[in-house]
Tab-separated table of C-alpha atoms in Angstrom:
chain	number	residue	atom	x	y	z
A	128	MET	CA	88.695	102.609	88.638
A	129	ALA	CA	88.165	100.837	92.484
A	130	THR	CA	84.802	98.744	91.955
A	131	VAL	CA	83.400	99.016	96.415
A	132	LYS	CA	81.151	96.249	97.051
A	133	ALA	CA	78.185	96.897	98.763
A	134	SER	CA	78.378	96.481	102.373
A	135	LEU	CA	76.455	95.228	105.221
A	136	PRO	CA	74.868	98.098	108.435
A	137	PRO	CA	77.374	97.532	111.426
A	138	SER	CA	74.327	96.356	113.209
A	139	GLU	CA	73.877	93.594	110.551
A	140	ILE	CA	77.470	92.151	110.761
A	141	PHE	CA	77.765	92.362	114.444
A	142	LYS	CA	74.346	89.744	113.576
A	143	ALA	CA	76.531	87.274	110.982
A	144	ILE	CA	79.038	87.237	113.357
A	145	ASP	CA	78.887	84.272	115.701
A	146	VAL	CA	80.233	85.541	119.113
A	147	SER	CA	79.507	82.534	121.373
A	148	GLY	CA	82.030	81.793	122.921
A	149	SER	CA	83.472	85.497	123.070
A	150	VAL	CA	84.276	86.462	126.563
A	151	ASN	CA	85.375	89.721	125.810
A	152	ASN	CA	85.465	92.523	122.773
A	153	LYS	CA	89.310	92.278	122.203
A	154	GLN	CA	88.327	88.456	120.802
A	155	ILE	CA	84.938	90.060	119.891
A	156	ALA	CA	87.342	92.194	117.979
A	157	LYS	CA	89.429	89.761	116.177
A	158	LYS	CA	86.299	87.844	115.302
A	159	LEU	CA	84.773	90.774	112.959
A	160	LEU	CA	88.383	91.478	111.951
A	161	GLU	CA	88.147	87.619	110.575
A	162	LYS	CA	85.127	88.011	108.844
A	163	ILE	CA	86.016	91.187	107.206
A	164	TYR	CA	89.326	90.251	106.214
A	165	PRO	CA	89.315	86.392	105.922
A	166	PHE	CA	93.324	85.456	106.078
A	167	SER	CA	94.524	84.009	102.832
A	168	PRO	CA	98.671	82.678	103.617
A	169	GLN	CA	98.775	82.866	99.289
A	170	GLU	CA	98.387	86.949	99.413
A	171	SER	CA	99.653	87.444	102.805
A	172	PRO	CA	103.180	88.929	101.402
A	173	SER	CA	106.200	89.286	103.421
A	174	CYS	CA	107.846	91.892	103.417
A	175	LEU	CA	111.573	91.475	106.062
A	176	PRO	CA	113.430	88.169	106.175
A	177	GLU	CA	112.971	86.609	109.114
A	178	THR	CA	117.273	86.610	110.172
A	179	TYR	CA	116.008	90.537	110.308
A	180	SER	CA	116.648	92.308	113.893
A	181	PHE	CA	115.671	95.960	114.719
A	182	ALA	CA	118.471	96.122	117.373
A	183	LYS	CA	121.271	95.626	114.246
A	184	ASP	CA	120.511	99.119	113.450
A	185	PRO	CA	120.224	102.237	116.085
A	186	LEU	CA	116.894	104.706	115.205
A	187	PHE	CA	118.987	108.059	115.788
A	188	THR	CA	123.041	108.662	115.366
A	189	LYS	CA	124.264	110.664	117.638
A	190	GLU	CA	125.268	113.233	115.649
A	191	GLU	CA	122.239	112.918	113.275
A	192	ILE	CA	120.334	113.625	117.051
A	193	LYS	CA	122.998	116.166	117.736
A	194	ARG	CA	122.184	118.186	114.498
A	195	MET	CA	118.072	118.148	114.765
A	196	ILE	CA	118.572	119.747	118.595
A	197	GLN	CA	120.435	122.421	116.591
A	198	THR	CA	118.389	123.179	114.577
A	199	LEU	CA	115.087	123.746	117.117
A	200	PRO	CA	114.316	127.539	117.511
A	201	LYS	CA	115.128	129.305	119.952
A	202	GLY	CA	113.445	131.784	122.289
A	203	LYS	CA	110.348	130.096	121.104
A	204	ALA	CA	107.297	129.367	124.144
A	205	PRO	CA	107.930	125.089	125.493
A	206	VAL	CA	105.459	122.650	124.122
A	207	PHE	CA	102.676	119.947	125.129
A	208	ASP	CA	106.347	118.872	127.124
A	209	GLY	CA	107.352	122.343	128.512
A	210	ILE	CA	110.920	121.863	128.023
A	211	ASP	CA	112.411	125.057	127.006
A	212	ASN	CA	114.261	124.645	123.933
A	213	GLN	CA	117.438	126.285	125.569
A	214	VAL	CA	117.309	123.577	128.082
A	215	VAL	CA	117.502	121.053	124.909
A	216	HIS	CA	120.480	122.811	123.777
A	217	ILE	CA	122.326	123.150	127.005
A	218	ILE	CA	121.485	119.242	127.466
A	219	SER	CA	123.316	118.415	124.307
A	220	LEU	CA	126.369	121.109	124.570
A	221	THR	CA	127.091	119.641	128.274
A	222	SER	CA	126.094	115.994	127.474
A	223	SER	CA	128.476	115.638	124.303
């Protein structure tokens, strides 16, 4: 079972952080994160090789998109985007 160390209330954390020289909320937030989670290069795992490029692989193939469009329920009301699923079906059939 993980141990939880006692934490200070937010008001005390802000008092403990030197925000002098910070000109905006982003800099203050960065200092706060550095105080709560100090950076240690030894603990920083590298999960991706530096040479890997996401541009090499498409996110979805055309076939995957076509299969997903075919599984959309027909006759349902449009969702928040206002686009009816039948419209998506028709567009996918004409763009093949």
